[in-house]
Amino acid sequence: MGSVPFLLKDQKLSTGKGDLAKMTHLQAGLSPETIEKARLELNENPDILHQDIQQVRDMIITRPDIGFLRTDDAFILRFLRARKFHQTDAFRLLAQYFQYRQLNLDMFKNFKADDPGIKRALIDGFPGVLEKRDHYGRKILLLFAANWDQILCFCSDFRNSFTDILRAILLSLEVLIEDPELQINGFILIIDWSNFSFKQASKLTPSILKLAIEGLQDSFPARFGGVHFVNQPWYIHALYTLIKPFLKDKTRKRIFLHGNNLNSLHQLIHPEFLPSEFGGTLPPYDMGTWARTLLGPDYSDENDYTHTSYNAMHVKHTSSNLERECSPKLMKRSQSVVEAGTLKHEEKGENENTQPLLALD
């Protein structure tokens, strides 16, 4: 596939002239089930698809402060789907999408998979993307939080900046959202906080968290069916309290706290769609899977990934080895942060205070 650049195509605003055949073409490749789902859940009507798109396009004149660098039918359609065909809300999201890029120009400079910062993040598994979709047709993204520099060195800062990780996630979403099926079915995000240290958490400042929220919640045309926290320590609870005021009500209702209880996770995502790290029936997740997809021939496993578990990586080193440990070439990342079985199934009645599903709401 090669490196995947993020291209904003300069285009003149469309006159909106077209026929029904052209509009129907926008649904080409969708399964009958997905078309019906779009009709029922998103209010998508192929008979007036052209008018819906043109109404959003006509609003562009109201925001001369924003450079709308792409306004073709297929591009606008993903924003309508993200906002259930409410034209005003779809336009507001479209405007925020380009405004976010204008306000954060450095983030989107050389915005492609072979950019050094993005490439490092992708190779370190930020994000992981499962090949198999869940029973609702949603794509499952994984974040193993401890892989954000699981070896902390005195001689250097974090290998992956949070901004590069965010760039890698946004680039991945840009690639995935090209699929009309995912525009309709959406995404699931699972964040495994196993072995995520307090020192690492202290680097998640309000400013960078705000940047992430604005980029993912407020400015991207994706439907997130759920964000699932697994094995979260107490300080992640505290962190959530800080960011909660910045989250929309709809977002808060879709954030679920599972701790080490796999039963509640499996109520929402069936085990046959999950890797063994989450008690699923699939093999352990290979951190290089998505990086290889985006980078193609440019992929190089520069970090010498192994199947060693996270805990086995954390052996004590003498001070004479410190310089060697800090070398990026010798830093290793585990294939999975948690070995299968680390998360436990709680038996019914084992903990009377544990609800089947605890939503952070």
CSV table of N, CA and C in Angstrom, one decimal, residues 15-87:
chain,number,residue,atom,x,y,z
A,15,THR,N,-21.3,23.1,-8.2
A,15,THR,CA,-22.6,23.7,-8.4
A,15,THR,C,-23.8,22.9,-7.9
A,16,GLY,N,-23.5,21.7,-7.6
A,16,GLY,CA,-24.5,20.8,-7.0
A,16,GLY,C,-25.3,20.1,-8.1
A,17,LYS,N,-25.0,20.3,-9.4
A,17,LYS,CA,-25.8,19.6,-10.4
A,17,LYS,C,-25.3,18.2,-10.6
A,18,GLY,N,-26.3,17.3,-10.6
A,18,GLY,CA,-26.0,15.9,-10.7
A,18,GLY,C,-27.4,15.2,-10.8
A,19,ASP,N,-27.3,13.9,-11.2
A,19,ASP,CA,-28.5,13.2,-11.2
A,19,ASP,C,-28.6,12.1,-10.2
A,20,LEU,N,-29.7,11.4,-10.1
A,20,LEU,CA,-29.9,10.4,-9.1
A,20,LEU,C,-28.9,9.3,-9.2
A,21,ALA,N,-28.5,9.0,-10.4
A,21,ALA,CA,-27.5,7.9,-10.6
A,21,ALA,C,-26.2,8.2,-9.9
A,22,LYS,N,-25.8,9.5,-9.9
A,22,LYS,CA,-24.6,9.9,-9.3
A,22,LYS,C,-24.7,9.8,-7.8
A,23,MET,N,-25.9,10.2,-7.2
A,23,MET,CA,-26.1,10.1,-5.8
A,23,MET,C,-26.1,8.6,-5.4
A,24,THR,N,-26.8,7.8,-6.2
A,24,THR,CA,-26.8,6.4,-5.8
A,24,THR,C,-25.4,5.8,-5.8
A,25,HIS,N,-24.5,6.3,-6.6
A,25,HIS,CA,-23.2,5.8,-6.7
A,25,HIS,C,-22.5,6.0,-5.4
A,26,LEU,N,-22.9,7.0,-4.6
A,26,LEU,CA,-22.3,7.3,-3.3
A,26,LEU,C,-22.5,6.1,-2.3
A,27,GLN,N,-23.5,5.3,-2.6
A,27,GLN,CA,-23.8,4.2,-1.7
A,27,GLN,C,-23.4,2.9,-2.4
A,28,ALA,N,-22.6,3.0,-3.5
A,28,ALA,CA,-22.2,1.8,-4.1
A,28,ALA,C,-21.2,1.0,-3.2
A,29,GLY,N,-21.4,-0.3,-3.2
A,29,GLY,CA,-20.5,-1.1,-2.4
A,29,GLY,C,-21.0,-1.4,-1.0
A,30,LEU,N,-22.0,-0.7,-0.6
A,30,LEU,CA,-22.7,-0.9,0.7
A,30,LEU,C,-23.6,-2.1,0.6
A,31,SER,N,-23.5,-2.9,1.7
A,31,SER,CA,-24.4,-4.1,1.7
A,31,SER,C,-25.9,-3.6,2.0
A,32,PRO,N,-26.9,-4.4,1.5
A,32,PRO,CA,-28.3,-4.0,1.8
A,32,PRO,C,-28.6,-3.7,3.2
A,33,GLU,N,-27.9,-4.5,4.1
A,33,GLU,CA,-28.1,-4.4,5.6
A,33,GLU,C,-27.6,-3.0,6.0
A,34,THR,N,-26.4,-2.6,5.5
A,34,THR,CA,-25.9,-1.3,5.9
A,34,THR,C,-26.7,-0.2,5.4
A,35,ILE,N,-27.2,-0.3,4.1
A,35,ILE,CA,-28.0,0.8,3.6
A,35,ILE,C,-29.3,0.9,4.4
A,36,GLU,N,-29.9,-0.2,4.8
A,36,GLU,CA,-31.1,-0.1,5.7
A,36,GLU,C,-30.7,0.5,7.1
A,37,LYS,N,-29.5,0.1,7.6
A,37,LYS,CA,-29.1,0.7,8.9
A,37,LYS,C,-28.9,2.2,8.8
A,38,ALA,N,-28.4,2.6,7.6
A,38,ALA,CA,-28.2,4.1,7.4
A,38,ALA,C,-29.5,4.8,7.4
A,39,ARG,N,-30.5,4.1,6.8
A,39,ARG,CA,-31.8,4.7,6.7
A,39,ARG,C,-32.5,4.8,8.1
A,40,LEU,N,-32.4,3.7,8.8
A,40,LEU,CA,-33.1,3.7,10.1
A,40,LEU,C,-32.4,4.5,11.2
A,41,GLU,N,-31.1,4.4,11.3
A,41,GLU,CA,-30.3,5.0,12.3
A,41,GLU,C,-29.8,6.5,12.0
A,42,LEU,N,-29.5,6.7,10.7
A,42,LEU,CA,-28.9,8.0,10.3
A,42,LEU,C,-29.8,8.9,9.5
A,43,ASN,N,-31.0,8.4,9.2
A,43,ASN,CA,-32.0,9.2,8.4
A,43,ASN,C,-31.5,9.4,7.0
A,44,GLU,N,-30.7,8.5,6.5
A,44,GLU,CA,-30.1,8.6,5.1
A,44,GLU,C,-31.1,8.2,4.1
A,45,ASN,N,-31.4,9.1,3.2
A,45,ASN,CA,-32.4,8.9,2.1
A,45,ASN,C,-31.8,9.1,0.8
A,46,PRO,N,-31.6,8.0,0.0
A,46,PRO,CA,-30.9,8.2,-1.3
A,46,PRO,C,-31.6,9.1,-2.3
A,47,ASP,N,-32.9,9.3,-2.1
A,47,ASP,CA,-33.7,10.1,-3.0
A,47,ASP,C,-33.4,11.6,-2.8
A,48,ILE,N,-32.9,12.0,-1.6
A,48,ILE,CA,-32.6,13.4,-1.4
A,48,ILE,C,-31.2,13.6,-0.9
A,49,LEU,N,-30.4,12.6,-1.2
A,49,LEU,CA,-29.0,12.7,-0.8
A,49,LEU,C,-28.3,13.9,-1.4
A,50,HIS,N,-28.6,14.2,-2.7
A,50,HIS,CA,-28.0,15.4,-3.4
A,50,HIS,C,-28.4,16.7,-2.7
A,51,GLN,N,-29.7,16.8,-2.3
A,51,GLN,CA,-30.1,18.0,-1.7
A,51,GLN,C,-29.5,18.2,-0.3
A,52,ASP,N,-29.3,17.1,0.5
A,52,ASP,CA,-28.7,17.2,1.8
A,52,ASP,C,-27.3,17.6,1.7
A,53,ILE,N,-26.5,17.1,0.7
A,53,ILE,CA,-25.1,17.5,0.5
A,53,ILE,C,-25.0,18.9,0.1
A,54,GLN,N,-25.9,19.3,-0.8
A,54,GLN,CA,-25.8,20.7,-1.3
A,54,GLN,C,-26.2,21.7,-0.2
A,55,GLN,N,-27.1,21.4,0.6
A,55,GLN,CA,-27.5,22.3,1.7
A,55,GLN,C,-26.3,22.5,2.6
A,56,VAL,N,-25.5,21.5,2.9
A,56,VAL,CA,-24.3,21.7,3.7
A,56,VAL,C,-23.3,22.5,3.0
A,57,ARG,N,-23.1,22.2,1.7
A,57,ARG,CA,-22.1,23.0,0.9
A,57,ARG,C,-22.5,24.5,0.8
A,58,ASP,N,-23.8,24.8,0.7
A,58,ASP,CA,-24.2,26.1,0.6
A,58,ASP,C,-23.9,27.0,1.9
A,59,MET,N,-23.7,26.3,3.0
A,59,MET,CA,-23.4,27.0,4.3
A,59,MET,C,-22.0,27.5,4.3
A,60,ILE,N,-21.1,27.1,3.4
A,60,ILE,CA,-19.7,27.4,3.5
A,60,ILE,C,-19.5,28.9,3.4
A,61,ILE,N,-20.4,29.6,2.7
A,61,ILE,CA,-20.3,31.1,2.6
A,61,ILE,C,-20.4,31.8,3.9
A,62,THR,N,-21.0,31.1,4.9
A,62,THR,CA,-21.2,31.8,6.2
A,62,THR,C,-19.9,31.8,7.0
A,63,ARG,N,-18.9,31.0,6.6
A,63,ARG,CA,-17.6,31.0,7.4
A,63,ARG,C,-16.4,31.3,6.5
A,64,PRO,N,-16.3,32.6,6.1
A,64,PRO,CA,-15.2,33.0,5.2
A,64,PRO,C,-13.8,32.9,5.9
A,65,ASP,N,-13.8,32.7,7.2
A,65,ASP,CA,-12.6,32.6,8.0
A,65,ASP,C,-11.9,31.3,7.9
A,66,ILE,N,-12.6,30.3,7.3
A,66,ILE,CA,-12.1,28.9,7.2
A,66,ILE,C,-11.9,28.5,5.8
A,67,GLY,N,-10.7,27.9,5.5
A,67,GLY,CA,-10.4,27.4,4.2
A,67,GLY,C,-11.0,26.0,4.1
A,68,PHE,N,-12.1,25.9,3.4
A,68,PHE,CA,-12.7,24.5,3.2
A,68,PHE,C,-12.0,23.9,2.0
A,69,LEU,N,-10.9,23.1,2.2
A,69,LEU,CA,-10.1,22.6,1.2
A,69,LEU,C,-10.6,21.4,0.4
A,70,ARG,N,-11.7,20.9,0.9
A,70,ARG,CA,-12.3,19.7,0.2
A,70,ARG,C,-13.8,19.8,0.4
A,71,THR,N,-14.5,19.8,-0.7
A,71,THR,CA,-16.0,20.0,-0.6
A,71,THR,C,-16.7,19.0,-1.6
A,72,ASP,N,-16.1,18.0,-2.0
A,72,ASP,CA,-16.8,17.1,-2.9
A,72,ASP,C,-17.9,16.3,-2.2
A,73,ASP,N,-18.7,15.7,-2.9
A,73,ASP,CA,-19.9,15.0,-2.4
A,73,ASP,C,-19.6,13.9,-1.4
A,74,ALA,N,-18.6,13.0,-1.7
A,74,ALA,CA,-18.3,11.9,-0.9
A,74,ALA,C,-17.7,12.4,0.5
A,75,PHE,N,-17.0,13.5,0.4
A,75,PHE,CA,-16.4,14.1,1.6
A,75,PHE,C,-17.4,14.6,2.6
A,76,ILE,N,-18.3,15.4,2.0
A,76,ILE,CA,-19.4,16.0,2.8
A,76,ILE,C,-20.3,14.9,3.4
A,77,LEU,N,-20.5,13.9,2.6
A,77,LEU,CA,-21.4,12.8,3.0
A,77,LEU,C,-21.0,12.2,4.4
A,78,ARG,N,-19.7,12.1,4.6
A,78,ARG,CA,-19.2,11.4,5.8
A,78,ARG,C,-19.6,12.3,7.0
A,79,PHE,N,-19.7,13.6,6.9
A,79,PHE,CA,-20.0,14.5,8.0
A,79,PHE,C,-21.5,14.4,8.2
A,80,LEU,N,-22.3,14.3,7.1
A,80,LEU,CA,-23.8,14.1,7.3
A,80,LEU,C,-24.1,12.8,8.1
A,81,ARG,N,-23.3,11.8,7.7
A,81,ARG,CA,-23.5,10.5,8.4
A,81,ARG,C,-23.1,10.6,9.9
A,82,ALA,N,-22.1,11.3,10.1
A,82,ALA,CA,-21.6,11.5,11.5
A,82,ALA,C,-22.6,12.2,12.4
A,83,ARG,N,-23.5,13.0,11.8
A,83,ARG,CA,-24.4,13.8,12.5
A,83,ARG,C,-25.9,13.5,12.1
A,84,LYS,N,-26.1,12.3,11.7
A,84,LYS,CA,-27.4,11.7,11.4
A,84,LYS,C,-28.2,12.6,10.5
A,85,PHE,N,-27.6,13.2,9.5
A,85,PHE,CA,-28.2,14.0,8.4
A,85,PHE,C,-28.9,15.3,8.9
A,86,HIS,N,-28.4,15.8,10.1
A,86,HIS,CA,-28.8,17.1,10.5
A,86,HIS,C,-27.9,18.1,9.8
A,87,GLN,N,-28.3,18.8,8.8
A,87,GLN,CA,-27.4,19.6,8.0
A,87,GLN,C,-26.6,20.6,8.8
